N, CA and C of each residue as an Amber inpcrd file, in Angstrom:
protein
   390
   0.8490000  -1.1810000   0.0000000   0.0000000   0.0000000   0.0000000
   0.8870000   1.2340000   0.0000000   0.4500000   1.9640000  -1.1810000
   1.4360000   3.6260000  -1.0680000   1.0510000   4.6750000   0.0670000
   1.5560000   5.2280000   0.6270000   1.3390000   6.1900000   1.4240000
  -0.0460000   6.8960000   0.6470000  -0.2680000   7.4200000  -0.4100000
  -1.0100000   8.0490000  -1.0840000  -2.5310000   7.3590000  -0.7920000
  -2.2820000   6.2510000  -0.9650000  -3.5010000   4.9690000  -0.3960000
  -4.4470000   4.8960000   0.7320000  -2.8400000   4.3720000   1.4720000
  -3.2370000   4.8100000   3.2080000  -4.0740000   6.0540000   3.7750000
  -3.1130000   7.2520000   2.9530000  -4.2890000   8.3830000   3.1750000
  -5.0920000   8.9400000   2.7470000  -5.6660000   8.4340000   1.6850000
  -6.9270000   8.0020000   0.9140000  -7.7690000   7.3930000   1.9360000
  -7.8810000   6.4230000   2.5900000  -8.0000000   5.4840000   3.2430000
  -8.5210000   5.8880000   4.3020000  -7.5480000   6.4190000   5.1210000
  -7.7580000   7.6450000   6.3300000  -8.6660000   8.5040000   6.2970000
  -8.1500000   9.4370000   5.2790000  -9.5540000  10.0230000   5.2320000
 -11.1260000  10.0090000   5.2170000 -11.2890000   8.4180000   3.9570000
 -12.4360000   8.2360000   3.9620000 -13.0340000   7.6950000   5.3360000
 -12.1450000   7.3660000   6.0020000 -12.4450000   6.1890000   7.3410000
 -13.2550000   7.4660000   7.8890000 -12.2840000   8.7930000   8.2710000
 -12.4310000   9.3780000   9.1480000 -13.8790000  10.3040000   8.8330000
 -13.9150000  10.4960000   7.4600000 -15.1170000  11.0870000   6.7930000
 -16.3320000  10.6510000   6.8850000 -15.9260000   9.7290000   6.5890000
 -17.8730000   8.6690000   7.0890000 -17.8620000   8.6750000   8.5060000
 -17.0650000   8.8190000   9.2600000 -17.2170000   8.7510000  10.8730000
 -18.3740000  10.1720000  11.2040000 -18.0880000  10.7870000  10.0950000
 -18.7220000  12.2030000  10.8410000 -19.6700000  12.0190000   9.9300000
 -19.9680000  11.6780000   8.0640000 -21.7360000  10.9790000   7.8770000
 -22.2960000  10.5210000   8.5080000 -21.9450000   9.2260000   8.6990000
 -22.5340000   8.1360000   9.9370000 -23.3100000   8.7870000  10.9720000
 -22.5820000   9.6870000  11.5150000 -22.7380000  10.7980000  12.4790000
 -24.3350000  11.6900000  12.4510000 -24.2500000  12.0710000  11.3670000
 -25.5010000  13.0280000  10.7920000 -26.7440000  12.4130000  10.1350000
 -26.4140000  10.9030000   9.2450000 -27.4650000  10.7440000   8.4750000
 -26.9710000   8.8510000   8.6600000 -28.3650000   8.0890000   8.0300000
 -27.8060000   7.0410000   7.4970000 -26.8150000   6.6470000   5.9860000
 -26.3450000   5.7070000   6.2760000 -25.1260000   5.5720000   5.8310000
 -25.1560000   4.0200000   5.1710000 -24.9880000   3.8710000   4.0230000
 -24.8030000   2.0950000   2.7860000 -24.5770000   1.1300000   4.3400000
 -25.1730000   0.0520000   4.6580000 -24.5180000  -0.4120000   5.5210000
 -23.1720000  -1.0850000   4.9840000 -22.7910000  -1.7990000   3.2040000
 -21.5660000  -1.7900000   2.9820000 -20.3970000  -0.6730000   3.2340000
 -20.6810000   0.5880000   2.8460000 -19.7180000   1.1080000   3.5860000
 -19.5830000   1.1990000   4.7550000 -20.1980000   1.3500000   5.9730000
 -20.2500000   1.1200000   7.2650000 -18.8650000   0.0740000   7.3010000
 -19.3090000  -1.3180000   6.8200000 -19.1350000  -2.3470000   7.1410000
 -17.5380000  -2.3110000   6.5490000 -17.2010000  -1.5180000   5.0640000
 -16.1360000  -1.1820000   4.5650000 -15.1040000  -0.6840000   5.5590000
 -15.5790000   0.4900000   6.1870000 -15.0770000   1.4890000   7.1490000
 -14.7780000   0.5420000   8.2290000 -15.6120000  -0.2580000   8.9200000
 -15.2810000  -0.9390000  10.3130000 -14.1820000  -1.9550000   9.6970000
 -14.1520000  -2.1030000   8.7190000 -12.7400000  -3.6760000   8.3880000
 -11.8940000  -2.8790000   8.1370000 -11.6460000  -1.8270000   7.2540000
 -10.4590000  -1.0070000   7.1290000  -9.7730000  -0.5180000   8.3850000
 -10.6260000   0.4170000   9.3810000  -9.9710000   0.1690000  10.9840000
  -9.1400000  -1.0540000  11.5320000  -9.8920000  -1.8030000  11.4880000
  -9.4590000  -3.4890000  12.2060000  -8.1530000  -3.8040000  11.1810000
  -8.0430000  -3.2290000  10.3530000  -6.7390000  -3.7810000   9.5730000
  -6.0240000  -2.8510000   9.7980000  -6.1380000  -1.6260000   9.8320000
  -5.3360000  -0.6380000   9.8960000  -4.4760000  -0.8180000  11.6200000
  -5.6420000  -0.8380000  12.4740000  -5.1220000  -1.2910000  14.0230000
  -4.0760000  -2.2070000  13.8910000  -4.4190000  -3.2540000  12.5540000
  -3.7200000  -4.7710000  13.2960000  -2.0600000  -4.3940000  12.3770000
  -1.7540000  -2.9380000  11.5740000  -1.4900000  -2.8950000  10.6750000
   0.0310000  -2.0540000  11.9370000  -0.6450000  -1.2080000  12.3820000
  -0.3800000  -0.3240000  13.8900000   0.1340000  -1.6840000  14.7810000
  -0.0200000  -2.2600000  15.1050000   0.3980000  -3.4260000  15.7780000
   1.6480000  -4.3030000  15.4250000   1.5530000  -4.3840000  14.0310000
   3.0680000  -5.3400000  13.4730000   3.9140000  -3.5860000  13.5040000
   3.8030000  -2.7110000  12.7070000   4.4490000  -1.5290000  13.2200000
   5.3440000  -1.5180000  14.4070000   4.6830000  -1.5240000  15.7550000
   5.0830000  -1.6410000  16.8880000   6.1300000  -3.1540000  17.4980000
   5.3260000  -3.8690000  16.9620000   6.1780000  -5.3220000  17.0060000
   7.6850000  -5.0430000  16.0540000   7.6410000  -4.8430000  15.1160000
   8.7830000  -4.4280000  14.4980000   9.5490000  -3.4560000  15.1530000
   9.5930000  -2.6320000  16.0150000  10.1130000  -1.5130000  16.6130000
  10.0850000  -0.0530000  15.6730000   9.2140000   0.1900000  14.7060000
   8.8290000   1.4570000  14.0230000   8.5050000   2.3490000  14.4540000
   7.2630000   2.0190000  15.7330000   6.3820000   2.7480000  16.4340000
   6.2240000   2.4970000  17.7550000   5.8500000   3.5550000  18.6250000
   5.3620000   3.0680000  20.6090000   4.3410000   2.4110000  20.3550000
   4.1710000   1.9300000  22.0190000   3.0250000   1.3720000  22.0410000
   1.9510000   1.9840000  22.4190000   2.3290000   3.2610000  22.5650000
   0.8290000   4.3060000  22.3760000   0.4390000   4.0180000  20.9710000
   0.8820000   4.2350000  20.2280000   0.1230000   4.2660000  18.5730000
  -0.7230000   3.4180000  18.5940000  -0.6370000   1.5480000  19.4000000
  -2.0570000   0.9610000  19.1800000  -2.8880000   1.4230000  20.0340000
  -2.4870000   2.0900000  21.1660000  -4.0220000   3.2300000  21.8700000
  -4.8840000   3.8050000  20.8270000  -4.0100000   4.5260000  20.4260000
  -4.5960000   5.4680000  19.3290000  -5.5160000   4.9380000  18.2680000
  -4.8760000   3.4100000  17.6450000  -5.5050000   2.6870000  16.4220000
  -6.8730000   1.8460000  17.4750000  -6.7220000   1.8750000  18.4530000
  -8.1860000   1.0310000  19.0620000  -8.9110000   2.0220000  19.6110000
  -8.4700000   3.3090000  19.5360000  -9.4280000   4.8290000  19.8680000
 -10.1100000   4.4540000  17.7910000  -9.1770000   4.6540000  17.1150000
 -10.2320000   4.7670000  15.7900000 -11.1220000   3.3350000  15.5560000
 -11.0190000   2.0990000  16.4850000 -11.6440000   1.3020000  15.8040000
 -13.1410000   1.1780000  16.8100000 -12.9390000   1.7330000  17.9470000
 -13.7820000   1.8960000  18.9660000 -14.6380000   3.1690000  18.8230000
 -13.9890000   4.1030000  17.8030000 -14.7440000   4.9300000  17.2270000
 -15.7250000   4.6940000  15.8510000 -15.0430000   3.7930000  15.0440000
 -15.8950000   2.9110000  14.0060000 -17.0350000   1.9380000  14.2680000
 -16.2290000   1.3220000  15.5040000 -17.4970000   0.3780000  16.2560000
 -18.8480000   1.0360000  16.6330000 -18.7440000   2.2570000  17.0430000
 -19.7540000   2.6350000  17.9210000 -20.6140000   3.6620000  16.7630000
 -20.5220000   3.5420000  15.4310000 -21.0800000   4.0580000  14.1250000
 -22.6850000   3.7620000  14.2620000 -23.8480000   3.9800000  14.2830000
 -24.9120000   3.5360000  14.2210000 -24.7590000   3.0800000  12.7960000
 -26.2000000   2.3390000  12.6220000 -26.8760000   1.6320000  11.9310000
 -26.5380000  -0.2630000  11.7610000 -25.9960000  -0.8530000  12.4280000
 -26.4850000  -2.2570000  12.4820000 -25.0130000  -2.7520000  11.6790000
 -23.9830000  -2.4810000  12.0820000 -22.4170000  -2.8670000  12.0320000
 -22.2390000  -3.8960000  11.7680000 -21.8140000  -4.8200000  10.4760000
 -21.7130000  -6.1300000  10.3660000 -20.2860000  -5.9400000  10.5970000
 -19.6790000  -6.5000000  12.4040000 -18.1720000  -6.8690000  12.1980000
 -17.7140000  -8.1560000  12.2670000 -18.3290000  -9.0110000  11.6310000
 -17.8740000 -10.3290000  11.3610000 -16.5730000 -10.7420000  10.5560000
 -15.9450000  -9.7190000  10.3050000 -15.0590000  -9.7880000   9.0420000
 -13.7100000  -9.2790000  10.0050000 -14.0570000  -8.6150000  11.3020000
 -13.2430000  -7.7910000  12.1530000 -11.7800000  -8.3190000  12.6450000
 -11.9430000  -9.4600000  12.8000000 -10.9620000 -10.4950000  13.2680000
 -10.0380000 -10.5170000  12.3370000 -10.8080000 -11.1100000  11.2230000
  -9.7800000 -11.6530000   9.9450000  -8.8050000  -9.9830000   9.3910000
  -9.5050000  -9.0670000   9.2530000  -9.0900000  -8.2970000   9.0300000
  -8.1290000  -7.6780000   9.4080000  -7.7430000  -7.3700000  10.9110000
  -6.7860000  -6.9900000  12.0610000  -5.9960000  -8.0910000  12.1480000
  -6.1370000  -9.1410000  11.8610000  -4.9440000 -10.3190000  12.1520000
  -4.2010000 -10.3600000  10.5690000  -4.5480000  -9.9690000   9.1950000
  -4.1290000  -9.6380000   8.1580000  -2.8870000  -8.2780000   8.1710000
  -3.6390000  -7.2290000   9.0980000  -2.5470000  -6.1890000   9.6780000
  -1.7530000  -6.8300000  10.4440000  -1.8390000  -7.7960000  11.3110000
  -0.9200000  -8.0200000  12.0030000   0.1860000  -8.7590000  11.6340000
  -0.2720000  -9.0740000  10.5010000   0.7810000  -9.9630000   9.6910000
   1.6440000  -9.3520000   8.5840000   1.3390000  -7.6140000   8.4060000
   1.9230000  -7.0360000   7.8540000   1.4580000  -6.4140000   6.6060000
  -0.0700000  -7.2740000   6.2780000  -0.8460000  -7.1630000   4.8060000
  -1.9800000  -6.3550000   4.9410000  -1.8840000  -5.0780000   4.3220000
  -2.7000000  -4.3160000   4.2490000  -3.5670000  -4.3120000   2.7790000
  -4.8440000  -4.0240000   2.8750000  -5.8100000  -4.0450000   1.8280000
  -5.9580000  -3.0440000   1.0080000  -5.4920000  -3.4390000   0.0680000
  -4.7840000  -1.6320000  -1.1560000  -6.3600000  -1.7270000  -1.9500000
  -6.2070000  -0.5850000  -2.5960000  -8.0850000   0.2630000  -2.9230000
  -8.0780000  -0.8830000  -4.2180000  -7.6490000  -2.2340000  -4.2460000
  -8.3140000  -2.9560000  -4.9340000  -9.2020000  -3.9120000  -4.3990000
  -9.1090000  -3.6740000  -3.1520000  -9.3810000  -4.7770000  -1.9990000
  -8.7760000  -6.0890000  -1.8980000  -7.4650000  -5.9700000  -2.4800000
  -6.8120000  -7.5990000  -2.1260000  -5.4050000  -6.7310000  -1.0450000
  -5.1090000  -8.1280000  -0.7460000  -4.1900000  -7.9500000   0.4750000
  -2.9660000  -7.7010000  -0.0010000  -1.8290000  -7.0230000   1.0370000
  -0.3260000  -6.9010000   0.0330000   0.2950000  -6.8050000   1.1860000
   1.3200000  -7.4400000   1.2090000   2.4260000  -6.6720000   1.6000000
   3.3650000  -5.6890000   1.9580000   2.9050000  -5.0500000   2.9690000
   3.3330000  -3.5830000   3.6850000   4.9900000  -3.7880000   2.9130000
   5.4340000  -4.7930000   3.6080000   6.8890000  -4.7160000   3.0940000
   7.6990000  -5.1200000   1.1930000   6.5090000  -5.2940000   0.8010000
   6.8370000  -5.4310000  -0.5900000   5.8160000  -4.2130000  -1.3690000
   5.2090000  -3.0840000  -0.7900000   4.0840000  -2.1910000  -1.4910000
   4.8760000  -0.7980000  -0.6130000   5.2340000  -0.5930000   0.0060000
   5.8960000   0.5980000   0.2230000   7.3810000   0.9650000  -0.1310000
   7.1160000   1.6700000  -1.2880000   8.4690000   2.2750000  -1.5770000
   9.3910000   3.3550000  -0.9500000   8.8510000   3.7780000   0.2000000
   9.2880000   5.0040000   1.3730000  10.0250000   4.0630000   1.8100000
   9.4930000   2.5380000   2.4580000  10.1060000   2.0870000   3.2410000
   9.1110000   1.7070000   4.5980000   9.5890000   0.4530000   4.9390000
   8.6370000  -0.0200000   6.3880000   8.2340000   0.8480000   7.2050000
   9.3750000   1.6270000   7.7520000   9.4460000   2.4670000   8.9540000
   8.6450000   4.0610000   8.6180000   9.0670000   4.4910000   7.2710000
   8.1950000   5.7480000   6.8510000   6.8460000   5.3000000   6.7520000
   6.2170000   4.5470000   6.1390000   5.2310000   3.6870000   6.4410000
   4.3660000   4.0090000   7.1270000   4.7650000   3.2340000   8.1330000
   4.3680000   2.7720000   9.7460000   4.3640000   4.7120000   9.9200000
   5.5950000   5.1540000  10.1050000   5.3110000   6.9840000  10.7930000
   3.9420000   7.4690000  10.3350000   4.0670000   7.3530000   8.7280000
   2.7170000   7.6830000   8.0490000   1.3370000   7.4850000   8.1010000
   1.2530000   6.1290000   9.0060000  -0.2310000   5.7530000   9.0250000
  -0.1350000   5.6810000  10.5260000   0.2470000   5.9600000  11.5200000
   0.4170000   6.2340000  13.0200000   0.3070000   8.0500000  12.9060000
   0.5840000   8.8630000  11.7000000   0.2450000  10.2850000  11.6930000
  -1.1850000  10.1080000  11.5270000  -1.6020000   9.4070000  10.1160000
  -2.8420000   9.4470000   9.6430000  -4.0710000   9.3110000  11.0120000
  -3.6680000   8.4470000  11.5720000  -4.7770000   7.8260000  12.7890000
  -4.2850000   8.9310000  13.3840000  -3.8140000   9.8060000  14.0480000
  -3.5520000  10.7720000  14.9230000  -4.4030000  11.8100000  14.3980000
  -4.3330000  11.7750000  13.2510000  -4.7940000  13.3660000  13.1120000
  -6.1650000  12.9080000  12.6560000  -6.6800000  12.1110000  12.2180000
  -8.4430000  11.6370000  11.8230000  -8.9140000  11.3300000  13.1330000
  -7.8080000  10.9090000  14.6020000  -8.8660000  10.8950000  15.8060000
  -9.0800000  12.6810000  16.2250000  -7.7270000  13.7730000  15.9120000
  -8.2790000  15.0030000  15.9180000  -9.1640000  15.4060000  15.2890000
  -9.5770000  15.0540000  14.4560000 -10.4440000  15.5220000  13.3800000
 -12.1380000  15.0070000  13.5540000 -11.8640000  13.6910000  14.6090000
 -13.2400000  13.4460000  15.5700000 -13.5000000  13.7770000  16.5990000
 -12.2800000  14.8170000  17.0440000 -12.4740000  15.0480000  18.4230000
 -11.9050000  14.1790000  19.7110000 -11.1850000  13.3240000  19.4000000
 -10.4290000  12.3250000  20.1100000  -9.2570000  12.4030000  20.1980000
């Protein structure tokens, strides 16, 4: 996944957080939004396991998924598990929706990476107020 992706990604996460918010909302995207968190968290997690990032940053990534969770309209997170244990393994879900390889899809590099999507979640939980 390119940085460009990720914060593509981010944004939309963080954008429907505040639709969701105001009106009803596709329950596929809902459901889009709550698996992209759970991967992104589990994504924040190998980050940290690798030594890239603290272990505040998965505070932060289970502040955005606890903020996705709590989205009205009838949350299918059945997919939640698989998704966050895919991050944790390093494979993030690029805007084709198949899985890749953090370490074979970033051309910055692991560690710029990881800074990049530990900014992204920082500043989309400011941007909810968190």
């Amino acid at each position: 996944m390119k940085n460009a992706a990720l914060i593509f990604v981010l944004a939309s996460i963080f954008s429907t957080f505040n639709v969701a918010q105001a009106e009803d909302v596709d329950p596929a995207v809902l459901k889009n939004v709550y698996d992209s968190t759970r991967n992104i968290s589990g994504l924040i997690t190998y980050c940290v396991d690798k030594g890239f990032l603290k272990s505040d940053s998965t505070v932060n990534a289970k502040k955005m998924v606890a903020y996705a969770a709590g989205m009205p309209g009838g949350l299918d997170t059945r997919d939640g598990d698989k998704n966050e244990a895919y991050g944790r393994e390093g494979k993030g879900k690029g805007p084709d929706g198949k899985y890749e390889s953090v370490e074979s899809a970033a051309p910055q590099g692991v560690a710029a990476w990881c800074k990049g999507a530990d900014e992204g979640v920082r500043e989309g939980l400011k941007s909810v107020g968190l």
